[in-house]
Short mmCIF file of C-alpha atoms in Angstrom, two decimals:
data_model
loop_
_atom_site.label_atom_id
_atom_site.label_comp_id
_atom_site.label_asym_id
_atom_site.label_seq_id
_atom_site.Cartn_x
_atom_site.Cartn_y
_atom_site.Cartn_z
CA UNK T 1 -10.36 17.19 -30.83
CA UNK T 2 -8.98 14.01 -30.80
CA UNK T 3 -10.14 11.52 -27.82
CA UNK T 4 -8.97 8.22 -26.88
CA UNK T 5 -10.33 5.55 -24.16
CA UNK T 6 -7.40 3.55 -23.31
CA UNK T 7 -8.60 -0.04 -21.93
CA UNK T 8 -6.04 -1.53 -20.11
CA UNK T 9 -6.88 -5.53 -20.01
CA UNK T 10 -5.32 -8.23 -18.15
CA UNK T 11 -7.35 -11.92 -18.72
CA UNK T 12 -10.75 -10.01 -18.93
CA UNK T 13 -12.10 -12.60 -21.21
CA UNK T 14 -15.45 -12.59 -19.86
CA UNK T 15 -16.10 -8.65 -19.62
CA UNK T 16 -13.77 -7.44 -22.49
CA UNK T 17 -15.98 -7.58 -25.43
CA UNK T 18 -18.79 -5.99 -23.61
CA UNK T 19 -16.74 -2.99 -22.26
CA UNK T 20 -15.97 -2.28 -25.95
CA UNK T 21 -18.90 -2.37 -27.59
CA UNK T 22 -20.10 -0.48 -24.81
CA UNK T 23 -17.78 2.28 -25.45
CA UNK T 24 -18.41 2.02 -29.20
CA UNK T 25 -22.09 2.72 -28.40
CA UNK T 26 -22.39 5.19 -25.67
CA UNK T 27 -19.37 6.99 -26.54
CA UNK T 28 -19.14 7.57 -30.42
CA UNK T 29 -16.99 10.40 -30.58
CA UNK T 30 -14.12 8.43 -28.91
CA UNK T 31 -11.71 5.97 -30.68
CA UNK T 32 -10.05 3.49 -28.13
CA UNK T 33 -7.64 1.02 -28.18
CA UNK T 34 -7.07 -2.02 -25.49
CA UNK T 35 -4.37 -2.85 -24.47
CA UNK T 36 -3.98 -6.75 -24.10
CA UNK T 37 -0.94 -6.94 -21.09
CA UNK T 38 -0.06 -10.33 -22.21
CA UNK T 39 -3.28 -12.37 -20.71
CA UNK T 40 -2.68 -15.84 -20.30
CA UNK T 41 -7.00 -16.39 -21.13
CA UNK T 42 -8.44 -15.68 -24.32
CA UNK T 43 -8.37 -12.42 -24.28
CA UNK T 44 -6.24 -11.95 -27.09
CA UNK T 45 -8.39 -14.28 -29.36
CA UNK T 46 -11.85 -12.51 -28.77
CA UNK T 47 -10.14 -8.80 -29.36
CA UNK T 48 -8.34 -10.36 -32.84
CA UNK T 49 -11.92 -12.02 -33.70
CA UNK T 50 -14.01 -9.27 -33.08
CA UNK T 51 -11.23 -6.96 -35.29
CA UNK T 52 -10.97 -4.64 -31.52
CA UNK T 53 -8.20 -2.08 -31.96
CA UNK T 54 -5.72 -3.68 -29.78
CA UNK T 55 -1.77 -3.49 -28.73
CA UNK T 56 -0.84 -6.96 -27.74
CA UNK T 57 2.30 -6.12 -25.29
CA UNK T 58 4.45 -9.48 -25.82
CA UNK T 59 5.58 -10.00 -21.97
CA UNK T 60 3.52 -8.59 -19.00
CA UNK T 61 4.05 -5.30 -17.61
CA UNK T 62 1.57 -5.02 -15.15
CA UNK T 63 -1.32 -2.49 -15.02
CA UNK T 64 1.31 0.30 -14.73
CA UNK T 65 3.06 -0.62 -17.75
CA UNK T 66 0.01 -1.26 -19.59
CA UNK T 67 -2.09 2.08 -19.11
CA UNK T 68 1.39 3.64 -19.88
CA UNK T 69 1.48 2.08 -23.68
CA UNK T 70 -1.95 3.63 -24.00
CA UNK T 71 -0.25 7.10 -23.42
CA UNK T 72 2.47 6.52 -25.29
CA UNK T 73 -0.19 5.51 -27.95
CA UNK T 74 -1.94 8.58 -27.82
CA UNK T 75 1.37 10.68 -27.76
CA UNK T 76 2.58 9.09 -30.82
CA UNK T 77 -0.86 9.74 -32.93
CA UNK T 78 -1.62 13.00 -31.61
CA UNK T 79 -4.37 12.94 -29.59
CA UNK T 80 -5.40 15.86 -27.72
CA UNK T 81 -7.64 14.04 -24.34
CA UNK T 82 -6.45 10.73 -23.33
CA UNK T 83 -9.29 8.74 -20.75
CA UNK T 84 -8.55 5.43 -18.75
CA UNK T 85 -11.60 2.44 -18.24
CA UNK T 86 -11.04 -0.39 -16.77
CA UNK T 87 -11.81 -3.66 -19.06
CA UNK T 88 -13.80 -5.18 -16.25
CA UNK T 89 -16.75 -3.14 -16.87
CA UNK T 90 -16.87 -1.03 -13.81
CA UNK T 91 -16.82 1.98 -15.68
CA UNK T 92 -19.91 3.26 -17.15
CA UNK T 93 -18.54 4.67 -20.64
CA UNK T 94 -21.98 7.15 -20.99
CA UNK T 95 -19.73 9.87 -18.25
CA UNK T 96 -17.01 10.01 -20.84
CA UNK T 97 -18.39 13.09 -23.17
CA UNK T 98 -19.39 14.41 -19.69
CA UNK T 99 -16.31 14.30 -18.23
CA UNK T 100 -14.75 15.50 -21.18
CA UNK T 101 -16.91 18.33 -21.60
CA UNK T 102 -16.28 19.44 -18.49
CA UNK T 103 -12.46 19.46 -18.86
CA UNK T 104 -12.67 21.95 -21.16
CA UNK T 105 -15.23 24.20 -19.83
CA UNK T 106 -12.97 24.24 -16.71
CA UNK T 107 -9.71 24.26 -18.18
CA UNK T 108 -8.83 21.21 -16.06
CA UNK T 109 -5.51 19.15 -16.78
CA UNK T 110 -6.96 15.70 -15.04
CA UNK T 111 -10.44 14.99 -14.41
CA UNK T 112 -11.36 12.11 -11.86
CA UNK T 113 -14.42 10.10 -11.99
CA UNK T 114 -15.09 9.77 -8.53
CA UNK T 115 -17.82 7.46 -6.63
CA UNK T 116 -17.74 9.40 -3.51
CA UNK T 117 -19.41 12.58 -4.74
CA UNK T 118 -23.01 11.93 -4.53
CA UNK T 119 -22.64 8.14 -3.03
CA UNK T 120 -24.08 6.40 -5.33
CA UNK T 121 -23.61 3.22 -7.39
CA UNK T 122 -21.33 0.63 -6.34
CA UNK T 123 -19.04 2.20 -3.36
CA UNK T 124 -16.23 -0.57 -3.10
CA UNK T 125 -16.64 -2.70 0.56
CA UNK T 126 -15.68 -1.49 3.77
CA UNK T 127 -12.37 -2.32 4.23
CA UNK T 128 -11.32 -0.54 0.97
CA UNK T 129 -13.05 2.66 1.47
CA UNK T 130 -11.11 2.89 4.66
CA UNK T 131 -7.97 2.78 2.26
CA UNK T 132 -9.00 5.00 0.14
CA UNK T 133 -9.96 7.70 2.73
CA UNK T 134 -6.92 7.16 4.44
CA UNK T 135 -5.30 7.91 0.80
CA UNK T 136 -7.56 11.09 0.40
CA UNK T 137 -6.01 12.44 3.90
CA UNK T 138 -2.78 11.62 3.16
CA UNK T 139 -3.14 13.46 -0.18
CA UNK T 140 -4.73 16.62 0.90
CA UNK T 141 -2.10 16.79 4.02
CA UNK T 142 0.91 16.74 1.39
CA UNK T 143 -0.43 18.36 -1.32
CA UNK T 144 -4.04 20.79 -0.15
CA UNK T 145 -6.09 19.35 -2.55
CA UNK T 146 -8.97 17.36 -1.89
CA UNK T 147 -8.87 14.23 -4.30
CA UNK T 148 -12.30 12.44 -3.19
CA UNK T 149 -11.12 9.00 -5.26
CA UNK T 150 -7.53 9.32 -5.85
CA UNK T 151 -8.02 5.44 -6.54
CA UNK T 152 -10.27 5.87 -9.60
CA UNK T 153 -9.10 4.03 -12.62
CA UNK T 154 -11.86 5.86 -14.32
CA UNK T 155 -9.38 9.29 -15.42
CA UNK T 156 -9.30 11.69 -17.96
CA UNK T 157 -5.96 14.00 -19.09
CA UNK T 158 -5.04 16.64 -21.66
CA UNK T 159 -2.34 16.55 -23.52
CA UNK T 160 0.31 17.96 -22.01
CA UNK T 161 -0.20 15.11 -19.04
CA UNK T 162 -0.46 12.25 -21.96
CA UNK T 163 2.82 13.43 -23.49
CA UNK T 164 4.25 13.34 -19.18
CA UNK T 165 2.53 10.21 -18.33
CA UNK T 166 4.44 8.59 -21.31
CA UNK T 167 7.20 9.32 -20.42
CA UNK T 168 6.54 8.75 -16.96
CA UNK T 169 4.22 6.23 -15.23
CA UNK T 170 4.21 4.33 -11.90
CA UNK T 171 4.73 0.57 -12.35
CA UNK T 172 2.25 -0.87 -9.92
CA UNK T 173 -1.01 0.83 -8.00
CA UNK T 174 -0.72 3.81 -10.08
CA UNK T 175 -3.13 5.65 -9.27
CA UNK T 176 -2.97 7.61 -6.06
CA UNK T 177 0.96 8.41 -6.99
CA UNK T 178 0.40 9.78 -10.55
CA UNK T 179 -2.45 12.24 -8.90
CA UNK T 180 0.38 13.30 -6.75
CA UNK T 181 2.86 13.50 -9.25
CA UNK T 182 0.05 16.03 -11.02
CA UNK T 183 -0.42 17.88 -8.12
CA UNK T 184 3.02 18.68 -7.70
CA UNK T 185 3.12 20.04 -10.94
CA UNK T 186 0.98 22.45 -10.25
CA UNK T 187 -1.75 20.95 -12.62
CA UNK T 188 -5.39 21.20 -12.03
CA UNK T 189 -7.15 18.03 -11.05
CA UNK T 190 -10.99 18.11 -10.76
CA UNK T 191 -13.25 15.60 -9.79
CA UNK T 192 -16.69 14.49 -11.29
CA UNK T 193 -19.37 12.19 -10.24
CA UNK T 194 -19.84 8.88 -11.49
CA UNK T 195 -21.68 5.79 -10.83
CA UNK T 196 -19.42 2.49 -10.70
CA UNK T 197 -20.51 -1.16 -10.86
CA UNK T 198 -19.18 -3.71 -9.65
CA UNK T 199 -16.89 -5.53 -11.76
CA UNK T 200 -18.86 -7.87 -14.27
CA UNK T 201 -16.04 -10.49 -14.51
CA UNK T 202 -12.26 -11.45 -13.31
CA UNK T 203 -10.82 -10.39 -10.28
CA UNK T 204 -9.83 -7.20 -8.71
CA UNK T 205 -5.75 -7.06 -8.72
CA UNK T 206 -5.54 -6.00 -4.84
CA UNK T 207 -6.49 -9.25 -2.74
CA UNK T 208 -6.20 -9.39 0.77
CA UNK T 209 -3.13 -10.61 1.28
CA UNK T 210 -2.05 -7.84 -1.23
CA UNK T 211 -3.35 -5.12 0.55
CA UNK T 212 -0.59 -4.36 3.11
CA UNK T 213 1.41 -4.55 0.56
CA UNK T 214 -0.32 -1.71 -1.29
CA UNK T 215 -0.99 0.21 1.68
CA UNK T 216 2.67 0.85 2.32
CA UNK T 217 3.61 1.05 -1.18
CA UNK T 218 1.49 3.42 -2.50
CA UNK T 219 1.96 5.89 0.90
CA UNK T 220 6.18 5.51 0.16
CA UNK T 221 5.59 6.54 -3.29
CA UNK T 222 3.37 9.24 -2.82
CA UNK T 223 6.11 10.83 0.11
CA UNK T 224 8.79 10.27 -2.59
CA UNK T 225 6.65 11.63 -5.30
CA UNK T 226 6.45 14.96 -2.78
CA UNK T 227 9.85 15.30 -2.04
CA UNK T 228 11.03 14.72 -5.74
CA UNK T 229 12.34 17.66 -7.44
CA UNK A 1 49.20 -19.43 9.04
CA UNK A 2 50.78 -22.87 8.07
CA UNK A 3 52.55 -22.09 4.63
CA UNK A 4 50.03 -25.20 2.95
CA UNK A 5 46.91 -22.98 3.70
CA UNK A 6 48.47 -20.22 2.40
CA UNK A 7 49.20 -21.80 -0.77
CA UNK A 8 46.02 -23.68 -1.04
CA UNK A 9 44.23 -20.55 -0.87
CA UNK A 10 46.41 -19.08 -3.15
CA UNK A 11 45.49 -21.83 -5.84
CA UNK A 12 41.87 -21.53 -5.23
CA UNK A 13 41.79 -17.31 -5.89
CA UNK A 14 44.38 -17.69 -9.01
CA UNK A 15 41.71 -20.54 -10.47
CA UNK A 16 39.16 -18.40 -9.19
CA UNK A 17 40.45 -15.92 -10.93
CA UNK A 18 41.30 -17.77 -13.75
CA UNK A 19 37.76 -18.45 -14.54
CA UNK A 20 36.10 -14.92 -13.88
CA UNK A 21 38.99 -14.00 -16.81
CA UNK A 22 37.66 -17.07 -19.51
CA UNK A 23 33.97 -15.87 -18.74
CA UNK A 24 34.88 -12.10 -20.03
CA UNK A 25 36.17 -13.90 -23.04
CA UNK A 26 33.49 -16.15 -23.81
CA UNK A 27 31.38 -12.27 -22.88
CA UNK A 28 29.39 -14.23 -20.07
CA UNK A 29 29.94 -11.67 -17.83
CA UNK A 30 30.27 -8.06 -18.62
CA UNK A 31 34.25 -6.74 -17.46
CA UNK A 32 32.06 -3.63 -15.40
CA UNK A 33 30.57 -6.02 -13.25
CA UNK A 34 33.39 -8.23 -12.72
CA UNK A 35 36.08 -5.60 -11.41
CA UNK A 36 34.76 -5.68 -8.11
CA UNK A 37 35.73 -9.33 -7.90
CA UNK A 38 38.76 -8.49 -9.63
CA UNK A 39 39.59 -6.17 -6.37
CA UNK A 40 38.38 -9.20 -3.73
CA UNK A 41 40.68 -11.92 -5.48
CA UNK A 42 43.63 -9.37 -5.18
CA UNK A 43 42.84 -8.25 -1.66
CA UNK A 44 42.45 -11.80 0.22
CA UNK A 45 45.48 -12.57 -2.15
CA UNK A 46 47.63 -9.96 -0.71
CA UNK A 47 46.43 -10.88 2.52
CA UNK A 48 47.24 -14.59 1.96
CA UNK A 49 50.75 -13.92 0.94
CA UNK A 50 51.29 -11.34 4.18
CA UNK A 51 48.65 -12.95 6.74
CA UNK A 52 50.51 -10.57 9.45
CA UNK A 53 48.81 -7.61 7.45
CA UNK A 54 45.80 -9.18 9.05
CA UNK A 55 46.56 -8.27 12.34
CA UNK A 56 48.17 -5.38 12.06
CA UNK A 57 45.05 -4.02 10.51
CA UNK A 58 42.68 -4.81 13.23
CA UNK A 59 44.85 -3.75 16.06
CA UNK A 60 45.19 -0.13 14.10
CA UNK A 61 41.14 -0.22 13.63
CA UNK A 62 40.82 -1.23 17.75
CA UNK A 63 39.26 -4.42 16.69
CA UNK A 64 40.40 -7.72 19.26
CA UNK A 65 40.10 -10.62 16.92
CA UNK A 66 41.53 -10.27 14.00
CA UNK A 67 39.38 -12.53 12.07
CA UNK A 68 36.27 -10.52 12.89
CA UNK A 69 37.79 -7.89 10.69
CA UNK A 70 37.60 -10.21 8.43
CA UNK A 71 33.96 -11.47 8.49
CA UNK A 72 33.21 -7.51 8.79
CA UNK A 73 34.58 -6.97 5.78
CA UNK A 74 33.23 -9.66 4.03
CA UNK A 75 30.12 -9.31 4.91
CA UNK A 76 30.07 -5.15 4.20
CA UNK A 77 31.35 -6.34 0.55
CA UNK A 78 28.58 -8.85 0.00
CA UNK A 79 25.93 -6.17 0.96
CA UNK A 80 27.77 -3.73 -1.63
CA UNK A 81 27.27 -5.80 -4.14
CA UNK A 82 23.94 -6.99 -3.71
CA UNK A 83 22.83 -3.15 -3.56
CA UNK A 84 24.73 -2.69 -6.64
CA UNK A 85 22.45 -5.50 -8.39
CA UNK A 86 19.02 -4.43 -7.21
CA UNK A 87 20.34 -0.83 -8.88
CA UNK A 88 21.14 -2.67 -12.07
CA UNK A 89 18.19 -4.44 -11.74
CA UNK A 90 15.97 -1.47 -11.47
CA UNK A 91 17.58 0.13 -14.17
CA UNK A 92 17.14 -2.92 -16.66
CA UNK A 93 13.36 -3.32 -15.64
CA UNK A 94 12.95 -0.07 -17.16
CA UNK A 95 14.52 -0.57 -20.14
CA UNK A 96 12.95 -3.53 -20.28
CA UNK A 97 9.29 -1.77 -20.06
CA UNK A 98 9.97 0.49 -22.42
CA UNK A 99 11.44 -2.01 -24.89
CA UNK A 100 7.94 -4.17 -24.61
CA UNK A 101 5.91 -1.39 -25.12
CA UNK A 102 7.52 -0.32 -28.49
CA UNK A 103 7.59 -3.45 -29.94
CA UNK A 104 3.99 -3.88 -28.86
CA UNK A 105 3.38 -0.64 -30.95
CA UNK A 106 5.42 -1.32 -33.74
CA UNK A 107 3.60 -4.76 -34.01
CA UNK A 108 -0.06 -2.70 -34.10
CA UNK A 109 1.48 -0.21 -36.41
CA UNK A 110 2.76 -3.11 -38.93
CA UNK A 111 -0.51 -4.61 -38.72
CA UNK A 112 -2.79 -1.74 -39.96
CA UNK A 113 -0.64 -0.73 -42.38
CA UNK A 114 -0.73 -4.71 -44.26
CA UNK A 115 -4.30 -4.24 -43.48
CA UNK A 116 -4.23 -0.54 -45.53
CA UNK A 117 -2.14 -2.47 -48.30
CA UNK A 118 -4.55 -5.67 -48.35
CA UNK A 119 -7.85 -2.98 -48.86
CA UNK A 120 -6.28 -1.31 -52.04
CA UNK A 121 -5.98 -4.83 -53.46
#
């Protein structure tokens, strides 16, 4: 079995070379590679330094784009489970065998790391776990399952879902959609819990001001998603 | 109309023209794209040369002024082609994606294999 951690990084200068030796630690079994969307810090320098595996995409894509090259990545060399983590460090990479370990005992196509399962660790502030309830409802109503994080970046797929996602992939706030988009395929999404931290360095890509924004997006794509054929 | 409108209006669409025709040339501007203008310079040229077509027009359409029908119609073209262009543009963005993201692997790819090369050295 072939595993990859795909680390999708966006000026994460501060946190990047910890997530990876992290990963290269707690999670031995997995190869990874980051990719570096074009950071305008020195991201780019550390990874090349410390000899990282990295794809260095020459003009941003956004997060979308990014975590898509990983898939694409992993359907070109063959890999058989595919697993997102954020280059900020939220993501704590000792679930990963976990995680993957249960994917195969249960068959599952996508399995979610989700903070909401036993409540602990970090649990996001106030305002955002609104959203993301509001996002689990909205979810559930159009599709009947329960998806306790559909926001988790931490996510792992087989390989029929790496070989759809590269093909396919949301542009911005991917998240919530792609679940959806798995959903409707009949695939079967489980979730695991995980504990989160908060984000060791850089800043989270939905600001305030941003939030409306995403709000409305993410519900238009995820009706669209439904009604798509 | 006073004939010196009509004719100065008639200058301005044939140089108008004129230069939409030298930019397909000189492949500034792709022909696809520039047939719709193609079809305005004819139509307000048409009208120009027969302004009672004007007229006519609106009172079969029920429309009082004439030169509302006008503005209407201008203004239902401009949106048409703006909508076109956010199409193209969404279309191109994807392209676009998928163009970074191979070159982004072909660049990794190159790179380990000098690196393979360099280690049997």
């Amino acid at each position: 079995m072939k595993k990859l951690i795909i680390i999708p990084a966006y000026n994460e200068q501060e946190s990047i070379k910890k997530t990876v030796e992290d990963i290269m630690e707690k999670a031995p079994h997995f190869d990874y590679i980051v990719i570096n969307d074009c950071s305008t810090d020195k991201t780019k320098e550390i990874c090349e330094t410390e000899e990282f595996n990295v794809i260095h995409l020459p003009v941003n894509l956004g997060i979308g784009g990014a975590v898509q090259t990983g898939y694409l990545y992993a359907a070109r060399n063959g890999y058989d489970i595919a697993v997102q983590v954020d280059g900020d460090g939220q993501h704590d990479p000792q679930f990963l065998s976990k995680m993957a370990d249960y994917m195969e005992a249960e068959h599952a196509d996508m399995v979610i790391g989700s903070r909401f399962i036993d409540k602990e660790g970090f649990q996001s502030s106030g305002a955002r776990r609104v959203g993301i309830k509001y996002f689990t409802m909205l979810i559930k109503l159009l599709t009947g399952t329960k998806i306790t994080d559909p926001t988790s970046g931490l996510r792992m797929v087989n390989r029929e879902i790496i070989e759809f996602f590269a093909e396919e992939y949301p542009k911005d706030y991917p998240e919530p959609e792609s679940v959806v988009a798995i959903l409707r395929r009949k695939k079967k999404v489980l979730e695991i819990p995980v504990i989160m931290r908060e984000r060791s360095g850089g800043v989270s890509s939905i600001s305030m001001k941003k939030s409306v924004y995403y709000m409305i997006k993410v519900s238009l794509a995820i009706l669209i998603e439904r009604i798509r054929k | 109309m006073d004939i010196k409108i009509q004719l100065i209006v008639a200058v301005i669409i044939v140089i108008a023209m004129g230069i939409v025709v030298m930019m397909i040339k000189n492949k500034q501007l792709e022909l696809r794209y520039a047939l719709s203008w193609f079809a305005l310079g004819v139509g307000i040229l048409i009208l120009d040369c027969f302004p009672d077509l004007i007229t006519e027009l609106a009172n079969m359409m029920g429309i009082g002024t004439p030169i509302n029908m006008l503005f209407f119609f201008g203004f239902c073209f401009s949106l048409m082609v703006i909508f076109v262009l956010t199409v193209v543009v969404s279309k191109l963005t994807v392209k676009v994606k998928r163009l970074t993201q191979e070159i982004a692997m072909f660049e990794e790819e190159m790179k380990k294999k000098l690196q393979a090369k360099e280690d049997c050295k």
